[in-house]
Amino acid sequence: MHNYRFKLDLQLFNQEKTEKATPKKVQEARKKGQVSKSAELPGAFILLFVFMTFAMLGNYYKERIMAIFDLLFHNWLTMDLNGSTVFVLFNNLLIDMLLMLVPIFAVAVIVAIVGNVMQFGFLLTGEPLKMKLNKLNPINGFKQIFSTRSLVEFLKSITKLLIIGILVYQAIASDWERVMVLSSLPLQQIFSFAASVTVKLGIQIGAVLVVIAFADYMYQRYSHAKSLRMSKQDIKDEFKKTEGNPLIKGRIRDRQRRMAMQRMMQEVPKADVVITNPTHFAIAIQYDATKMEAPIILAKGMDHVALKIKEVAKEHGVVTMENKPLARALYERADIGDSIPADLFQAVAEVLAYVYKLKGRTKSS
């Protein structure tokens, strides 16, 4: 009973999503458009930079607005109305409006792009636009209404309203005396005062919203990372899918080693000599002067593999010679199929000469 409970607790522990998401899962989520981002951050930056643009280009906008009013109240009221003059009037109005709006639109577009790229980099995907039936599930919608995210969004909205209200109140209260005498001032001064207060409020509100949006971005990063968390079992399953089952891979490697060993042992009978340590190393060497520039290594091994090489060599009548330093040097400095190192030519040549001499005596006898 206790063992069963222990296994059950261990299984539940493995299913808890306590582990950080793997790079593969993060990349898959990114392809689906699931990234950590705050929709508030680009909007806050746009508001701030647009009003900063108003502050820097105040004289430009003043001149354009005065030009529009001059066009309307001087030319329009005194012009003869016909098709061509009306067309010219509206064409001039359109050009003046575009000249006023182009800087605002340019700043808004650039800031919107930069604000999103800063959060999650450059990303183009149509996955979020696909139709998903689970989005129409009323139960899921009900859960989202009363979720932690909804509560955070509600508190964020209340905070923004309170801060904006306080800033507007302070701005009006500080200039209340001027507000009370606006009706007695010339139109140009009224316009100048209203514009300065608006720009000042816009920059202050934009700066505060940027701070709130940055805090929201940090929360979105935390929330996104939490939503991608994986259980230990999830990580194991992902590893099996990407790297393969370790048990199966181990069996495959073992089988490959056995096949390589078998092929190597099939080459041993072709050797002219097997140089041994005598117990730790065994190297099978072949040399054919008509086909090879230097002797090559057909097989090599140590310990039990070396013992197997010597057994195969004995079964097929291959000469075995003991030379400890040469055997160790050949094992460490050359692989199967390689020619022997040049500095070992003399030592191997002496061994082969002795072998050929020994074979010659055997044949003669």
C-alpha positions in Angstrom: 0.0 0.0 0.0 2.8 2.4 0.9 4.7 1.5 -2.3 1.5 2.2 -4.3 1.1 5.6 -2.7 4.7 6.4 -3.2 4.5 5.6 -6.9 1.3 7.6 -7.2 2.9 10.6 -5.6 5.9 10.3 -7.8 3.7 10.1 -10.9 1.8 13.2 -9.8 5.1 15.0 -9.1 6.3 14.2 -12.6 3.1 15.5 -14.1 3.3 18.9 -12.3 4.4 21.7 -14.7 7.3 22.9 -12.6 10.1 22.9 -15.2 11.2 25.8 -17.5 10.1 25.3 -21.1 12.7 23.8 -23.4 14.1 25.9 -26.4 12.2 23.5 -28.7 8.8 24.3 -27.0 9.5 28.0 -26.9 10.3 27.9 -30.7 7.2 26.0 -31.4 5.1 28.4 -29.4 6.7 31.3 -31.3 5.8 29.8 -34.6 2.2 29.7 -33.5 2.4 33.4 -32.5 2.5 32.7 -28.8 5.1 35.2 -27.5 5.4 37.4 -24.5 4.1 40.8 -25.4 2.2 43.7 -23.9 -0.4 45.4 -26.2 -0.1 48.5 -23.9 3.6 49.1 -24.6 3.4 50.2 -28.3 0.3 52.3 -27.6 2.0 54.1 -24.7 5.1 54.8 -26.7 3.0 56.1 -29.6 1.1 58.5 -27.3 4.3 59.7 -25.8 6.2 60.2 -29.0 3.3 61.8 -30.9 2.9 64.5 -28.2 6.7 64.9 -28.1 6.5 65.4 -31.9 3.8 68.1 -31.3 6.1 69.8 -28.8 9.1 69.7 -31.2 7.1 70.8 -34.2 4.8 73.3 -32.5 5.7 76.1 -34.8 5.3 73.9 -37.9 1.7 72.9 -36.8 0.9 76.5 -35.9 1.8 77.7 -39.4 -0.1 74.9 -41.1 -3.3 75.5 -39.1 -3.1 79.3 -39.6 -2.6 78.6 -43.3 -5.7 76.5 -43.4 -7.8 79.1 -41.6 -6.4 81.8 -43.9 -7.3 79.7 -46.9 -10.9 79.1 -45.7 -11.8 82.6 -44.4 -10.0 84.7 -47.0 -10.1 82.8 -50.2 -13.3 80.7 -49.8 -15.5 83.6 -48.7 -14.4 85.8 -51.6 -14.0 83.3 -54.4 -16.4 82.6 -57.2 -17.9 79.2 -56.7 -17.7 76.9 -59.7 -16.4 73.4 -60.4 -12.8 74.3 -61.0 -12.4 76.6 -58.0 -14.0 74.2 -55.6 -11.7 71.4 -56.9 -8.6 73.7 -56.3 -9.9 74.6 -52.8 -10.4 71.0 -51.7 -7.1 70.0 -53.3 -5.2 72.6 -51.3 -7.1 71.6 -48.1 -6.2 67.9 -48.7 -2.5 68.8 -49.2 -2.4 70.9 -46.1 -4.1 68.1 -44.0 -1.6 65.5 -45.3 1.3 67.8 -44.5 0.0 67.9 -40.9 -0.8 64.3 -40.5 2.3 62.7 -42.3 4.7 63.4 -39.4 2.2 62.0 -36.9 1.5 58.8 -39.0 5.2 58.3 -39.6 6.0 58.5 -35.9 3.1 56.3 -35.0 4.0 53.6 -37.5 7.7 53.6 -36.7 7.1 53.5 -32.9 4.5 50.7 -33.3 7.0 48.5 -35.3 9.9 49.2 -32.9 7.7 48.7 -29.8 6.7 45.2 -31.0 10.2 44.2 -32.3 11.7 45.2 -29.0 9.4 42.8 -27.2 9.6 39.6 -29.3 11.8 40.3 -32.3 10.7 40.2 -35.9 7.9 37.6 -36.4 5.5 37.0 -39.3 3.0 34.2 -38.8 -0.6 33.6 -39.8 -1.3 31.0 -37.1 -3.2 33.4 -34.8 -5.6 34.2 -37.7 -6.7 30.6 -38.2 -10.2 29.7 -37.1 -10.3 27.7 -33.9 -13.5 26.2 -32.6 -12.4 26.2 -29.0 -12.4 30.0 -29.0 -16.2 29.7 -29.4 -16.6 27.6 -26.3 -18.7 29.6 -23.8 -17.2 27.7 -20.9 -13.7 28.8 -21.8 -14.9 32.4 -22.3 -16.6 32.3 -18.9 -13.3 31.1 -17.3 -11.4 33.9 -19.0 -13.8 36.5 -17.6 -13.0 35.4 -14.0 -9.4 34.5 -14.6 -6.3 36.1 -13.0 -5.5 37.8 -16.3 -8.9 39.5 -16.3 -8.4 40.7 -12.8 -4.9 42.1 -13.7 -6.4 43.9 -16.7 -9.2 45.4 -14.6 -6.7 46.7 -12.0 -4.5 48.1 -14.7 -7.4 50.0 -16.3 -8.5 51.4 -12.9 -4.9 52.5 -12.2 -4.6 54.2 -15.6 -7.9 56.1 -15.1 -6.9 57.2 -11.6 -3.5 58.5 -12.7 -4.8 60.3 -15.8 -7.5 61.9 -13.7 -5.0 63.1 -11.1 -2.7 64.5 -13.9 -5.6 66.3 -15.6 -6.8 67.8 -12.2 -3.3 69.0 -11.4 -2.8 70.5 -14.8 -6.1 72.5 -14.6 -5.7 73.4 -11.0 -2.2 74.9 -11.5 -3.5 77.1 -14.3 -7.0 77.7 -12.9 -6.6 81.5 -12.8 -5.7 81.6 -16.5 -8.6 79.3 -17.3 -11.0 81.7 -15.7 -9.9 84.7 -17.9 -9.7 82.8 -21.2 -13.0 84.3 -22.4 -11.4 87.8 -22.4 -8.2 86.8 -24.2 -7.7 86.9 -28.0 -8.3 83.8 -30.0 -4.6 83.2 -30.7 -3.7 83.3 -27.0 -6.6 80.9 -26.2 -5.4 78.5 -28.8 -1.8 78.8 -27.6 -2.8 78.1 -24.0 -5.0 75.1 -24.9 -2.3 73.7 -27.1 0.5 74.0 -24.4 -1.7 72.4 -21.7 -2.7 69.6 -24.1 0.9 68.8 -25.1 2.1 69.0 -21.6 -0.7 66.6 -20.4 -0.1 64.3 -23.3 3.6 63.9 -22.5 3.0 63.4 -18.8 0.2 60.8 -19.5 2.4 59.1 -22.1 5.3 58.8 -19.7 3.2 57.4 -17.0 1.5 54.9 -19.4 5.0 53.8 -20.6 5.9 52.9 -17.0 2.7 51.0 -16.5 3.0 49.3 -19.9 6.6 48.2 -19.0 5.3 46.7 -15.8 2.6 45.0 -17.8 5.2 43.6 -20.2 7.2 42.1 -17.3 4.0 40.5 -16.0 3.2 39.2 -19.5 6.7 37.7 -19.8 6.2 35.9 -16.4 2.7 34.8 -17.4 3.9 33.5 -20.8 6.8 31.6 -19.3 4.4 30.1 -16.7 2.0 29.0 -19.4 4.8 27.2 -21.3 6.1 25.3 -18.2 6.6 21.6 -18.6 6.4 18.6 -16.4 9.4 16.3 -16.0 7.4 13.7 -18.1 6.9 16.3 -20.9 10.6 16.9 -21.1 11.3 13.2 -21.2 8.7 12.7 -24.0 10.1 15.6 -26.0 13.6 14.2 -25.6 12.4 10.8 -26.9 10.7 12.5 -29.9 13.7 14.6 -30.8 16.6 12.3 -29.8 14.9 9.0 -29.9 14.3 6.4 -27.2 17.6 6.1 -25.3 17.1 2.3 -24.9 16.5 1.8 -28.6 19.5 4.1 -29.5 21.7 2.1 -27.1 20.6 -1.2 -28.8 21.3 0.3 -32.2 24.8 1.5 -31.2 25.5 -1.9 -29.7 24.4 -3.7 -32.9 26.5 -1.3 -34.9 29.5 -2.1 -32.7 29.0 -5.8 -33.2 28.7 -5.4 -36.9 31.8 -3.3 -37.1 33.6 -5.9 -34.9 32.4 -8.7 -37.2 33.7 -6.9 -40.3 37.0 -6.2 -38.7 37.4 -9.9 -37.7 36.7 -10.9 -41.3 39.7 -8.9 -42.4 42.2 -10.5 -39.9 42.8 -13.6 -42.1 44.1 -11.3 -44.9 46.8 -9.9 -42.6 50.5 -10.8 -43.0 51.2 -10.4 -39.3 49.6 -9.5 -36.0 51.8 -7.5 -33.7 50.9 -7.9 -30.0 51.7 -6.3 -26.6 51.2 -9.4 -25.9 48.0 -9.2 -23.8 46.8 -5.7 -24.0 47.1 -4.8 -27.7 46.8 -6.6 -31.1 47.3 -4.9 -34.5 46.8 -6.8 -37.8 48.9 -5.5 -40.7 48.8 -6.3 -44.4 51.2 -5.2 -47.1 51.0 -5.8 -50.9 53.8 -4.2 -52.7 51.9 -4.2 -56.0 48.9 -2.3 -54.7 50.1 -0.4 -51.6 52.6 2.3 -51.0 52.8 1.4 -47.3 51.5 -1.3 -45.0 47.9 -0.8 -43.7 46.1 -1.7 -40.5 43.3 -4.2 -41.1 42.3 -4.6 -37.4 43.2 -3.4 -34.0 42.0 -3.8 -30.5 42.8 -4.0 -26.8 42.1 -6.5 -24.0 39.3 -8.9 -25.0 39.2 -7.5 -28.6 43.0 -8.1 -28.9 42.5 -11.7 -27.6 39.8 -12.2 -30.2 42.1 -11.0 -33.0 44.8 -13.3 -31.9 42.4 -16.3 -31.8 41.2 -15.5 -35.4 44.8 -15.1 -36.5 45.8 -18.4 -35.0 42.8 -20.2 -36.7 43.9 -18.9 -40.1 47.6 -19.4 -39.7 48.5 -15.7 -39.5 51.9 -15.1 -37.8 51.7 -13.4 -34.4 54.7 -11.4 -33.1 55.3 -9.8 -29.8 56.6 -6.2 -29.9 55.3 -4.1 -27.0 56.5 -0.6 -28.0 55.5 -1.0 -31.7 52.1 -2.5 -30.8 51.3 0.4 -28.5 52.5 3.0 -31.0 50.5 1.6 -33.8 47.3 1.3 -31.6 47.6 4.9 -30.5 48.6 6.6 -33.7 46.7 4.9 -36.5 43.1 3.8 -37.1 41.7 0.9 -39.0 42.3 1.3 -42.8 45.1 3.8 -42.3 48.7 3.4 -43.5 51.2 3.1 -40.8 53.0 6.4 -39.7 56.1 7.1 -41.7 58.4 7.1 -38.6 57.4 3.5 -38.0 58.2 2.2 -41.5 61.6 0.8 -40.4 60.2 -1.1 -37.4 57.3 -2.6 -39.4 59.6 -3.4 -42.3 61.8 -5.4 -40.0 58.8 -7.3 -38.7 57.5 -8.1 -42.2 61.0 -9.1 -43.4 61.1 -11.6 -40.5 57.6 -12.9 -41.3 58.4 -13.3 -45.0 61.6 -15.1 -44.0 59.7 -17.3 -41.6 57.1 -18.2 -44.2 59.8 -19.0 -46.7 61.4 -21.5 -44.3 58.0 -23.0 -43.7 57.3 -23.5 -47.4 60.8 -24.9 -48.0 60.4 -27.4 -45.2 
